[in-house]
Short mmCIF file of C-alpha atoms and ligand atoms in Angstrom, two decimals:
data_model
loop_
_atom_site.label_atom_id
_atom_site.label_comp_id
_atom_site.label_asym_id
_atom_site.label_seq_id
_atom_site.Cartn_x
_atom_site.Cartn_y
_atom_site.Cartn_z
CA MET A 907 0.00 0.00 0.00
CA THR A 908 2.80 2.40 0.89
CA THR A 909 4.37 2.11 -2.57
CA THR A 910 1.07 2.76 -4.32
CA LYS A 911 0.38 5.62 -1.94
CA LEU A 912 3.67 7.27 -2.88
CA ASN A 913 3.12 6.60 -6.56
CA VAL A 914 -0.35 8.11 -6.63
CA ASP A 915 0.82 11.26 -4.93
CA ALA A 916 3.70 11.60 -7.38
CA LEU A 917 1.43 11.04 -10.39
CA VAL A 918 -0.95 13.92 -9.69
CA ASP A 919 0.38 17.44 -9.17
CA ALA A 920 -2.85 19.41 -9.34
CA GLY A 921 -1.32 22.54 -7.82
CA ASN A 922 0.97 22.89 -10.82
CA GLY A 923 -1.42 21.38 -13.37
CA ARG A 924 0.28 18.08 -14.17
CA VAL A 925 -0.69 14.41 -14.26
CA THR A 926 1.39 11.43 -15.31
CA SER A 927 -0.11 9.16 -17.97
CA ALA A 928 0.21 5.98 -15.89
CA ILE A 929 -2.99 6.96 -14.03
CA TYR A 930 -4.86 5.83 -17.16
CA THR A 931 -3.06 2.52 -17.65
CA ASP A 932 -1.63 1.02 -14.45
CA PRO A 933 -3.54 -2.17 -13.45
CA ALA A 934 -2.56 -1.72 -9.77
CA ILE A 935 -4.02 1.78 -9.76
CA TYR A 936 -7.17 0.45 -11.44
CA GLU A 937 -7.60 -2.16 -8.68
CA LEU A 938 -7.16 0.55 -6.05
CA GLU A 939 -9.80 2.67 -7.86
CA MET A 940 -12.27 -0.21 -7.59
CA GLU A 941 -11.73 -0.40 -3.83
CA ARG A 942 -11.33 3.23 -2.87
CA ILE A 943 -13.41 5.11 -5.44
CA PHE A 944 -16.06 2.71 -6.70
CA GLY A 945 -16.21 1.07 -3.27
CA ARG A 946 -16.70 4.38 -1.41
CA CYS A 947 -18.34 7.01 -3.64
CA TRP A 948 -22.00 7.52 -4.49
CA LEU A 949 -22.69 5.89 -7.85
CA PHE A 950 -25.73 6.39 -10.07
CA LEU A 951 -27.88 3.27 -10.26
CA ALA A 952 -31.17 4.11 -11.97
CA HIS A 953 -33.95 6.65 -12.34
CA GLU A 954 -37.01 6.05 -10.17
CA SER A 955 -39.22 6.17 -13.27
CA GLN A 956 -37.57 2.96 -14.48
CA ILE A 957 -38.88 0.98 -11.50
CA PRO A 958 -42.26 2.52 -10.57
CA LYS A 959 -44.06 -0.61 -9.23
CA ALA A 960 -43.29 -3.19 -6.53
CA GLY A 961 -41.14 -5.95 -8.03
CA ASP A 962 -39.81 -3.72 -10.83
CA PHE A 963 -36.07 -4.19 -11.24
CA PHE A 964 -33.23 -2.68 -13.27
CA ASN A 965 -29.81 -4.23 -13.77
CA THR A 966 -26.72 -2.05 -13.66
CA TYR A 967 -23.17 -1.91 -12.25
CA MET A 968 -21.21 -0.32 -9.48
CA GLY A 969 -17.71 -0.33 -10.94
CA GLU A 970 -17.49 -3.87 -12.35
CA ASP A 971 -19.91 -5.35 -9.81
CA PRO A 972 -23.29 -6.30 -11.32
CA ILE A 973 -26.11 -4.75 -9.29
CA VAL A 974 -29.85 -5.29 -9.41
CA VAL A 975 -31.99 -2.38 -8.22
CA VAL A 976 -35.46 -3.39 -7.03
CA ARG A 977 -38.62 -1.56 -5.98
CA GLN A 978 -39.85 -3.10 -2.72
CA LYS A 979 -43.42 -3.88 -1.65
CA ASP A 980 -43.41 -0.86 0.69
CA GLY A 981 -42.32 1.45 -2.14
CA SER A 982 -38.72 1.78 -0.98
CA ILE A 983 -35.78 0.89 -3.21
CA LYS A 984 -33.07 -1.65 -2.44
CA ALA A 985 -30.05 -2.71 -4.47
CA PHE A 986 -28.21 -6.03 -4.35
CA LEU A 987 -25.06 -7.52 -5.72
CA ASN A 988 -26.36 -9.63 -8.61
CA GLN A 989 -24.42 -12.69 -7.52
CA CYS A 990 -25.88 -15.98 -6.37
CA ARG A 991 -24.46 -16.94 -2.99
CA HIS A 992 -24.10 -20.56 -4.14
CA ARG A 993 -21.62 -20.51 -7.04
CA SER A 994 -21.66 -16.83 -8.06
CA MET A 995 -24.03 -16.86 -11.05
CA ARG A 996 -26.09 -13.75 -11.79
CA VAL A 997 -29.57 -14.29 -10.42
CA SER A 998 -31.16 -11.66 -12.65
CA HIS A 999 -30.31 -11.61 -16.35
CA ALA A 1000 -32.87 -9.36 -18.03
CA ASP A 1001 -31.95 -5.68 -18.42
CA SER A 1002 -35.11 -4.78 -16.52
CA GLY A 1003 -38.58 -6.15 -15.77
CA ASN A 1004 -40.97 -7.10 -12.99
CA THR A 1005 -40.65 -10.18 -10.82
CA ARG A 1006 -41.72 -11.80 -7.57
CA ALA A 1007 -38.42 -13.64 -7.18
CA PHE A 1008 -34.95 -13.95 -8.70
CA THR A 1009 -34.27 -17.58 -9.54
CA CYS A 1010 -30.70 -18.48 -10.32
CA PRO A 1011 -30.43 -20.25 -13.69
CA TYR A 1012 -27.56 -22.48 -12.51
CA HIS A 1013 -29.00 -24.68 -9.71
CA GLY A 1014 -32.26 -22.88 -9.06
CA TRP A 1015 -31.79 -21.07 -5.76
CA SER A 1016 -34.50 -18.47 -5.49
CA TYR A 1017 -34.38 -15.05 -3.80
CA GLY A 1018 -37.23 -12.69 -2.90
CA VAL A 1019 -37.24 -9.09 -4.12
CA ASP A 1020 -35.96 -8.20 -0.63
CA GLY A 1021 -32.87 -10.33 -1.31
CA ALA A 1022 -33.79 -13.14 1.10
CA LEU A 1023 -33.00 -16.70 0.01
CA ILE A 1024 -36.45 -18.29 -0.08
CA GLU A 1025 -36.15 -21.53 -2.02
CA VAL A 1026 -33.41 -24.12 -2.48
CA PRO A 1027 -34.20 -27.07 -4.82
CA LEU A 1028 -34.06 -30.51 -3.12
CA GLU A 1029 -33.19 -28.80 0.13
CA PRO A 1030 -33.93 -31.72 2.53
CA ARG A 1031 -32.01 -34.22 0.39
CA ALA A 1032 -29.12 -31.98 -0.70
CA TYR A 1033 -28.59 -30.42 2.72
CA PRO A 1034 -29.53 -33.14 5.20
CA GLN A 1035 -27.37 -31.36 7.75
CA GLY A 1036 -29.59 -28.27 7.30
CA LEU A 1037 -28.96 -24.98 5.49
CA CYS A 1038 -29.36 -21.70 7.31
CA LYS A 1039 -31.06 -19.76 4.52
CA GLU A 1040 -31.04 -16.52 6.55
CA LYS A 1041 -27.27 -16.43 6.14
CA TRP A 1042 -27.29 -16.74 2.37
CA GLY A 1043 -29.39 -13.85 1.12
CA LEU A 1044 -28.12 -11.57 -1.66
CA LEU A 1045 -25.55 -9.00 -0.52
CA GLU A 1046 -27.37 -5.71 -0.12
CA VAL A 1047 -25.76 -2.44 -1.23
CA THR A 1048 -25.04 -0.71 2.09
CA ARG A 1049 -26.76 2.57 1.26
CA VAL A 1050 -29.28 3.64 -1.34
CA GLU A 1051 -30.42 7.27 -1.49
CA THR A 1052 -32.30 9.28 -4.09
CA TYR A 1053 -31.96 12.82 -5.35
CA LYS A 1054 -34.95 14.22 -7.30
CA GLY A 1055 -35.63 10.91 -9.04
CA LEU A 1056 -32.05 9.70 -9.45
CA VAL A 1057 -31.16 6.63 -7.39
CA PHE A 1058 -27.61 6.25 -6.08
CA GLY A 1059 -25.84 3.47 -4.19
CA ASN A 1060 -22.80 3.41 -1.93
CA TRP A 1061 -20.99 0.44 -0.36
CA ASP A 1062 -19.41 2.57 2.37
CA ALA A 1063 -21.34 3.05 5.61
CA THR A 1064 -18.95 5.85 6.63
CA ALA A 1065 -19.33 7.97 3.46
CA PRO A 1066 -21.05 11.36 3.73
CA ASP A 1067 -24.77 11.28 2.89
CA LEU A 1068 -25.61 11.72 -0.80
CA ARG A 1069 -26.60 15.40 -0.59
CA THR A 1070 -23.42 16.33 1.28
CA TYR A 1071 -21.33 14.31 -1.17
CA MET A 1072 -22.91 16.17 -4.10
CA GLY A 1073 -22.03 19.60 -2.76
CA ASP A 1074 -22.57 22.32 -5.35
CA ILE A 1075 -22.96 19.94 -8.29
CA ALA A 1076 -26.58 19.58 -7.06
CA TRP A 1077 -27.19 23.21 -8.11
CA TYR A 1078 -26.01 22.38 -11.63
CA LEU A 1079 -27.92 19.08 -11.76
CA ASP A 1080 -31.14 20.81 -10.72
CA GLY A 1081 -30.98 22.63 -14.05
CA VAL A 1082 -32.00 19.31 -15.63
CA LEU A 1083 -34.00 17.65 -12.83
CA ASP A 1084 -36.03 20.57 -11.57
CA ARG A 1085 -37.13 22.59 -14.57
CA ARG A 1086 -40.78 21.67 -14.24
CA GLU A 1087 -43.38 20.38 -11.81
CA GLY A 1088 -43.40 16.57 -11.88
CA GLY A 1089 -39.64 16.19 -12.33
CA THR A 1090 -38.09 14.01 -14.99
CA GLU A 1091 -38.26 10.52 -16.41
CA ILE A 1092 -36.17 8.25 -18.60
CA ILE A 1093 -37.45 8.03 -22.16
CA GLY A 1094 -37.01 4.69 -23.94
CA GLY A 1095 -34.28 2.20 -23.15
CA VAL A 1096 -30.58 2.50 -22.40
CA GLN A 1097 -28.02 2.72 -25.20
CA LYS A 1098 -24.86 0.79 -24.28
CA TRP A 1099 -21.54 0.59 -26.04
CA VAL A 1100 -17.86 0.05 -25.30
CA ILE A 1101 -15.02 2.51 -25.96
CA ASP A 1102 -11.38 1.47 -25.75
CA CYS A 1103 -10.31 4.09 -23.22
CA ASN A 1104 -9.88 4.61 -19.51
CA TRP A 1105 -13.04 5.79 -17.70
CA LYS A 1106 -11.35 9.00 -16.56
CA PHE A 1107 -11.04 10.45 -20.07
CA PRO A 1108 -14.79 10.81 -20.68
CA ALA A 1109 -15.45 11.74 -17.03
CA GLU A 1110 -12.79 14.46 -17.20
CA GLN A 1111 -14.07 15.80 -20.51
CA PHE A 1112 -17.63 16.12 -19.25
CA ALA A 1113 -16.35 17.79 -16.08
CA SER A 1114 -13.87 20.17 -17.58
CA ASP A 1115 -13.43 20.28 -21.31
CA GLN A 1116 -15.40 22.76 -23.38
CA TYR A 1117 -12.13 23.55 -25.13
CA HIS A 1118 -12.19 20.43 -27.35
CA ALA A 1119 -15.54 21.35 -28.90
CA LEU A 1120 -14.13 24.19 -31.00
CA PHE A 1121 -11.66 21.90 -32.72
CA SER A 1122 -12.92 18.31 -32.39
CA HIS A 1123 -16.49 19.19 -33.30
CA ALA A 1124 -15.53 21.82 -35.87
CA SER A 1125 -16.82 19.82 -38.83
CA ALA A 1126 -20.19 19.12 -37.21
CA VAL A 1127 -20.54 22.75 -36.20
CA GLU A 1128 -19.53 23.86 -39.69
CA VAL A 1129 -22.20 21.70 -41.26
CA LEU A 1130 -24.86 23.19 -39.01
CA GLY A 1131 -23.45 26.72 -39.27
CA ALA A 1132 -22.53 27.00 -42.95
CA LYS A 1133 -25.80 25.50 -44.05
CA SER A 1134 -27.71 27.43 -41.50
CA GLY A 1135 -30.73 27.94 -43.76
CA ASP A 1136 -30.96 24.24 -44.57
CA ALA A 1137 -30.13 23.27 -41.06
CA ASN A 1138 -32.85 25.48 -39.69
CA LYS A 1139 -35.31 24.01 -42.13
CA ALA A 1140 -34.22 20.52 -41.14
CA LEU A 1141 -34.36 21.43 -37.48
CA GLY A 1142 -37.79 22.92 -38.01
CA SER A 1143 -37.19 26.16 -36.15
CA GLY A 1144 -36.07 29.70 -36.65
CA GLN A 1145 -33.05 29.30 -34.40
CA THR A 1146 -29.68 30.52 -35.51
CA ALA A 1147 -27.32 27.64 -36.15
CA ARG A 1148 -24.34 29.27 -34.48
CA PRO A 1149 -22.56 27.61 -31.58
CA VAL A 1150 -23.15 29.16 -28.19
CA TRP A 1151 -19.46 30.02 -27.70
CA GLU A 1152 -19.77 32.47 -30.59
CA THR A 1153 -22.77 34.26 -29.16
CA ALA A 1154 -22.43 34.06 -25.37
CA LYS A 1155 -21.20 37.03 -23.34
CA ASP A 1156 -19.53 35.20 -20.49
CA ALA A 1157 -18.97 31.66 -19.38
CA VAL A 1158 -18.07 29.71 -16.28
CA GLN A 1159 -16.40 26.48 -15.30
CA TYR A 1160 -17.10 24.99 -11.89
CA GLY A 1161 -14.82 22.41 -10.29
CA GLU A 1162 -14.95 21.25 -6.69
CA ASP A 1163 -14.95 17.97 -4.72
CA GLY A 1164 -14.08 16.12 -7.91
CA HIS A 1165 -17.24 17.31 -9.71
CA GLY A 1166 -17.20 19.67 -12.67
CA SER A 1167 -19.42 21.68 -14.96
CA GLY A 1168 -19.24 24.40 -17.58
CA PHE A 1169 -21.66 26.68 -19.36
CA PHE A 1170 -22.16 29.97 -21.17
CA PHE A 1171 -24.42 32.79 -20.02
CA THR A 1172 -27.05 33.42 -22.66
CA GLU A 1173 -29.98 35.78 -23.02
CA LYS A 1174 -32.50 33.62 -24.86
CA PRO A 1175 -33.87 30.15 -24.08
CA ASP A 1176 -32.27 28.71 -27.21
CA ALA A 1177 -31.50 25.03 -27.29
CA ASN A 1178 -28.41 23.45 -28.79
CA VAL A 1179 -28.34 23.68 -32.57
CA TRP A 1180 -28.51 19.92 -33.01
CA VAL A 1181 -31.85 19.29 -31.31
CA ASP A 1182 -35.14 18.99 -33.17
CA GLY A 1183 -37.44 21.96 -33.61
CA GLU A 1184 -40.03 20.46 -31.22
CA VAL A 1185 -37.39 20.45 -28.47
CA SER A 1186 -36.37 24.06 -29.10
CA GLN A 1187 -40.00 25.17 -29.14
CA TYR A 1188 -40.66 23.24 -25.93
CA PHE A 1189 -37.83 25.05 -24.13
CA ARG A 1190 -39.24 28.41 -25.27
CA ASP A 1191 -42.78 27.42 -24.23
CA THR A 1192 -41.72 26.26 -20.77
CA TYR A 1193 -39.15 28.98 -20.08
CA SER A 1194 -41.25 30.99 -17.62
CA GLU A 1195 -41.99 27.93 -15.46
CA ALA A 1196 -38.30 27.00 -15.47
CA GLU A 1197 -37.30 30.56 -14.61
CA ALA A 1198 -39.74 30.67 -11.69
CA ARG A 1199 -38.26 27.44 -10.32
CA LEU A 1200 -34.56 27.88 -11.08
CA GLY A 1201 -33.90 31.56 -11.72
CA LYS A 1202 -32.75 33.11 -14.97
CA VAL A 1203 -29.21 31.74 -15.20
CA ARG A 1204 -30.14 28.09 -14.92
CA ALA A 1205 -33.41 28.38 -16.84
CA LEU A 1206 -31.47 29.83 -19.78
CA ARG A 1207 -28.72 27.28 -19.48
CA LEU A 1208 -29.58 24.91 -22.31
CA ALA A 1209 -26.03 24.03 -23.23
CA GLY A 1210 -23.15 22.88 -21.08
CA HIS A 1211 -21.32 19.87 -19.77
CA ASN A 1212 -21.25 18.21 -16.36
CA ASN A 1213 -19.80 15.32 -14.39
CA MET A 1214 -20.66 14.27 -10.86
CA PHE A 1215 -17.61 12.41 -9.60
CA PRO A 1216 -16.79 9.78 -10.49
CA THR A 1217 -18.89 8.67 -13.46
CA LEU A 1218 -22.29 10.38 -13.87
CA SER A 1219 -22.32 12.86 -16.76
CA TRP A 1220 -25.01 14.89 -18.51
CA LEU A 1221 -25.47 17.63 -21.08
CA ASN A 1222 -28.08 20.32 -20.50
CA GLY A 1223 -30.63 20.75 -23.24
CA THR A 1224 -29.49 17.62 -25.05
CA ALA A 1225 -31.26 15.20 -22.69
CA THR A 1226 -28.34 12.79 -22.47
CA LEU A 1227 -27.40 11.40 -19.06
CA ARG A 1228 -24.73 8.75 -19.01
CA VAL A 1229 -22.62 6.56 -16.79
CA TRP A 1230 -19.06 5.52 -17.57
CA HIS A 1231 -18.78 1.96 -16.25
CA PRO A 1232 -15.08 1.04 -15.96
CA ARG A 1233 -13.98 -2.16 -17.71
CA GLY A 1234 -10.32 -2.48 -16.85
CA PRO A 1235 -7.77 0.33 -17.30
CA HIS A 1236 -8.19 0.34 -21.08
CA GLN A 1237 -11.97 0.16 -21.56
CA VAL A 1238 -15.19 1.86 -20.57
CA GLU A 1239 -18.79 0.82 -21.11
CA VAL A 1240 -21.05 3.78 -21.79
CA TRP A 1241 -24.68 3.63 -20.67
CA ALA A 1242 -26.62 6.53 -22.15
CA PHE A 1243 -30.11 7.43 -20.93
CA CYS A 1244 -32.44 9.99 -22.46
CA ILE A 1245 -33.85 12.14 -19.64
CA ALA A 1246 -36.70 14.61 -20.10
CA ASP A 1247 -39.37 16.46 -18.13
CA LYS A 1248 -42.10 14.04 -17.12
CA ASN A 1249 -44.81 16.53 -18.07
CA ALA A 1250 -43.48 17.15 -21.60
CA PRO A 1251 -45.90 16.11 -24.37
CA ASP A 1252 -45.25 12.72 -25.97
CA ASP A 1253 -44.17 14.16 -29.33
CA VAL A 1254 -41.60 16.34 -27.52
CA LYS A 1255 -40.30 13.31 -25.59
CA ALA A 1256 -39.91 11.47 -28.91
CA ALA A 1257 -38.07 14.50 -30.31
CA PHE A 1258 -35.76 14.55 -27.26
CA GLU A 1259 -34.92 10.89 -27.83
CA ARG A 1260 -34.30 11.39 -31.55
CA SER A 1261 -32.12 14.42 -30.94
CA ALA A 1262 -30.05 12.79 -28.18
CA THR A 1263 -29.49 9.68 -30.30
CA ARG A 1264 -28.58 11.64 -33.41
CA ALA A 1265 -25.96 13.73 -31.62
CA PHE A 1266 -24.82 11.55 -28.72
CA GLY A 1267 -25.97 7.98 -29.42
CA PRO A 1268 -23.23 5.40 -30.21
CA ALA A 1269 -23.17 6.59 -33.83
CA GLY A 1270 -24.01 10.20 -32.95
CA PHE A 1271 -22.23 12.81 -35.02
CA LEU A 1272 -20.78 14.50 -31.94
CA GLU A 1273 -20.27 11.34 -29.91
CA GLN A 1274 -18.06 9.84 -32.62
CA ASP A 1275 -15.69 12.80 -32.51
CA ASP A 1276 -15.27 12.34 -28.76
CA SER A 1277 -14.91 8.57 -28.61
CA GLU A 1278 -12.42 8.59 -31.47
CA ASN A 1279 -10.23 11.01 -29.49
CA TRP A 1280 -10.36 8.95 -26.30
CA ALA A 1281 -9.61 5.65 -28.05
CA GLU A 1282 -6.67 7.19 -29.94
CA VAL A 1283 -5.25 8.67 -26.74
CA GLN A 1284 -5.53 5.29 -25.02
CA LYS A 1285 -3.63 3.65 -27.91
CA VAL A 1286 -0.79 6.14 -27.46
CA LEU A 1287 -0.68 5.29 -23.76
CA ARG A 1288 0.12 1.66 -24.53
CA GLY A 1289 3.62 2.93 -25.29
CA HIS A 1290 6.19 2.30 -22.55
CA ARG A 1291 7.61 5.82 -22.77
CA ALA A 1292 4.22 7.45 -23.26
CA LYS A 1293 2.95 6.03 -19.96
CA LYS A 1294 5.66 7.90 -18.08
CA THR A 1295 5.04 11.27 -19.73
CA ARG A 1296 3.65 14.16 -17.74
CA LEU A 1297 0.63 15.82 -19.33
CA CYS A 1298 -0.24 19.50 -19.14
CA LEU A 1299 -3.31 20.55 -17.17
CA GLU A 1300 -2.29 24.18 -16.74
CA MET A 1301 -5.17 25.89 -18.52
CA GLY A 1302 -6.45 28.73 -16.34
CA LEU A 1303 -4.05 27.84 -13.52
CA HIS A 1304 -4.45 30.26 -10.58
CA GLY A 1305 -7.57 31.78 -12.16
CA GLU A 1306 -9.94 30.17 -9.66
CA ARG A 1307 -12.39 32.31 -7.73
CA VAL A 1308 -15.71 32.29 -5.92
CA ARG A 1309 -18.29 34.29 -7.87
CA GLU A 1310 -20.66 36.77 -6.34
CA ASP A 1311 -23.58 36.27 -8.73
CA GLY A 1312 -25.01 33.14 -7.12
CA VAL A 1313 -23.22 30.62 -9.35
CA PRO A 1314 -21.78 28.44 -6.59
CA GLY A 1315 -18.50 26.70 -5.92
CA ILE A 1316 -14.93 27.15 -7.07
CA THR A 1317 -15.10 28.61 -10.55
CA ASN A 1318 -12.97 29.87 -13.41
CA TYR A 1319 -13.48 30.94 -17.01
CA ILE A 1320 -14.96 28.09 -19.05
CA PHE A 1321 -11.78 27.58 -21.05
CA SER A 1322 -9.76 26.31 -18.13
CA GLU A 1323 -8.91 23.01 -16.43
CA THR A 1324 -10.04 23.87 -12.93
CA ALA A 1325 -12.50 20.97 -12.85
CA ALA A 1326 -9.94 18.50 -14.24
CA ARG A 1327 -7.35 19.54 -11.66
CA GLY A 1328 -9.99 19.24 -8.93
CA MET A 1329 -11.11 15.87 -10.24
CA TYR A 1330 -7.62 14.37 -10.23
CA ARG A 1331 -6.83 15.88 -6.84
CA ARG A 1332 -10.00 14.32 -5.38
CA TRP A 1333 -9.20 11.06 -7.18
CA ALA A 1334 -5.73 10.95 -5.63
CA ASP A 1335 -7.07 12.00 -2.22
CA LEU A 1336 -9.51 9.09 -2.28
CA LEU A 1337 -6.85 6.61 -3.38
CA MET A 1338 -4.46 7.73 -0.67
CA SER A 1339 -6.86 8.06 2.24
CA GLU A 1340 -7.87 5.33 4.61
CA SER A 1341 -10.97 7.17 5.82
CA TRP A 1342 -13.48 9.76 4.60
CA GLU A 1343 -12.24 12.05 7.34
CA GLU A 1344 -8.81 11.98 5.74
CA VAL A 1345 -10.30 12.46 2.25
CA ASN A 1346 -12.18 15.55 3.43
CA GLU A 1347 -9.13 17.00 5.17
CA ARG A 1348 -7.09 16.67 1.99
CA THR A 1349 -9.88 18.13 -0.15
CA SER A 1350 -10.28 21.15 2.17
CA ALA A 1351 -6.53 21.78 2.09
CA TYR A 1352 -6.60 21.73 -1.72
CA LYS A 1353 -9.54 24.15 -1.86
CA GLN A 1354 -7.70 26.59 0.39
CA GLU A 1355 -4.60 26.30 -1.76
CA VAL A 1356 -6.58 26.89 -4.97
CA LEU A 1357 -8.38 29.97 -3.65
CA LYS A 1358 -5.46 31.65 -1.88
FE1 FES B 1378 -26.94 -20.11 -8.17
FE2 FES B 1378 -25.96 -22.55 -7.89
S1 FES B 1378 -24.98 -20.76 -8.65
S2 FES B 1378 -27.95 -21.88 -7.53
FE1 FE B 1379 -17.45 16.55 -27.26
#
């Protein structure tokens, strides 16, 4: 442990804006991440709308552990390790559904929706000595808490509660979850695909990287911009097909406690140029309700990127919410959900789903730009020398400040790497700390250093 501890500290120098590439490739670091990050942080499991009735279940992951999330008879939500206690088979194989019991397909042990082992085939003959079924229920995820419809799990009984853990990222997340009465729901199924890159690349980009959009997405933006007449016709609205960074007056990046976000201040409730006309019209039609609930800044914020540490990302106005499930140091499995206001009309929900898939589905015209970058970077990092190279995270170094206009947290100009530096500092703090107390001490020290 001591060696790894020293290594981790040496690999991340957030104060000077440097990280060493091995953090994306080292198998020992990956194993430590599973224990100390995915074993201790709050991880997104599901949206409540996916499991509305008793017995409804949804299968997901916490790190690489398969997890089944189940609505209980009393309306509460529990989550279990999807692992039969007999010989480790998954007891639930469907992506989602409704059930009264989970019956293991291997030897037929059966578990109730509360995780209790209720039935063992041939029990009197196979276990003449007796089997204490109370001891062999499914392992329950230690803590499950919800935030405005989103369900999170945590294995660590000593972790801060979910709301405390979220800190100011909750303010940014409310811009999606709290626009209208009735909250949100997941539209359609989950799109899942694998990218050959470390999970931290996409998480970091959604936390901190507006900068790439100007260059990596230049061709997509050019198509929408240069053919603005056609694009507007195709999009079915009168919106101007110019990217927000060309029209916005000011912009902010937030980065604290490992979380990150970025957005531009705008004056009109205009959606991203790639969404369908029905979506743009819907945002205009519902603007006053959103403004009454969230205030002007967040109601107008229909573009921007976000990551709640470690792996929950979303894009405002685009309706994509995704989780980056780690699959070894060199792979990530993306799970993309389409999230929209529950009270939106059905044709608008369909338009949200179409728009999110077109831009950010597995073959989305913006998604492809991003995943190509991450996979190429990961290929470079297979090189022996490349793994040892220090990478530059100096953008906007020492530009951090606390704003006075109500936008909370440690902030900087949007074209900075404040959130990335904060994310890697928090990442290293978690890897190095034995307890949450120690994590929080380290994080507070870093915040003081950043703001001095
Ligand atoms: Fe599940 Fe044997 S592995 S019953
Ligand atoms: Fe991108």
